[in-house]
XYZ file of C-alpha atoms in Angstrom:
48
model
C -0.743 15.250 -32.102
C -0.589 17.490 -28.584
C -1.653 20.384 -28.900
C 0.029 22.873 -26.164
C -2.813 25.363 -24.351
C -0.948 28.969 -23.579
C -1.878 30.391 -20.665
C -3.340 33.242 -22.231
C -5.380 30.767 -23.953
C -6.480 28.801 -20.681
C -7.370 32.170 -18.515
C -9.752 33.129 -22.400
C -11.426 30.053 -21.341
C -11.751 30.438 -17.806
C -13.207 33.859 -18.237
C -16.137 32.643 -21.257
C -17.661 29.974 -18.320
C -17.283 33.163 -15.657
C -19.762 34.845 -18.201
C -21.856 32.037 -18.739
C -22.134 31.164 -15.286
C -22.411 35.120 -13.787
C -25.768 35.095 -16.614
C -27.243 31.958 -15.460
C -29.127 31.437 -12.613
C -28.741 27.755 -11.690
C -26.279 25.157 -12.575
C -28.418 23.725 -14.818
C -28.776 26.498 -17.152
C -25.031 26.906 -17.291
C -24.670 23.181 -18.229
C -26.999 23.582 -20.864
C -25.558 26.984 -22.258
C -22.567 25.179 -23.010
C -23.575 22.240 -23.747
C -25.675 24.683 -27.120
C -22.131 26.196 -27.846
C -20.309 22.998 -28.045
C -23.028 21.654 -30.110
C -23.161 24.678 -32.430
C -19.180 24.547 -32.687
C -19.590 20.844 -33.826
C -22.078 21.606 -36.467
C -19.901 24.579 -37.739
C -16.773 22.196 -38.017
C -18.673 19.614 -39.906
C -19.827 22.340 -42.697
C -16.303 23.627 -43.065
């Protein structure tokens, strides 16, 4: 199954990695910021 982004939905995730990114002050610490809220999203799916 496709699931169709809106582009409402694609400029909400364009402007949560301009946060992340404008609070980080490296690359690296960006990377690894999201790489912690993908991982916390994963462990919240699994306990649902």
């Amino acid at each position: 199954m496709v699931e169709i982004m809106t582009d409402r939905q694609y400029d909400g995730i364009l402007q949560m990695i301009e946060m992340i990114v404008d609070s980080c002050k490296d690359l690296e610490e960006a990377k690894k910021k999201i790489a912690e809220l993908r991982k916390e999203k994963k462990e919240k799916e699994k306990t649902e």
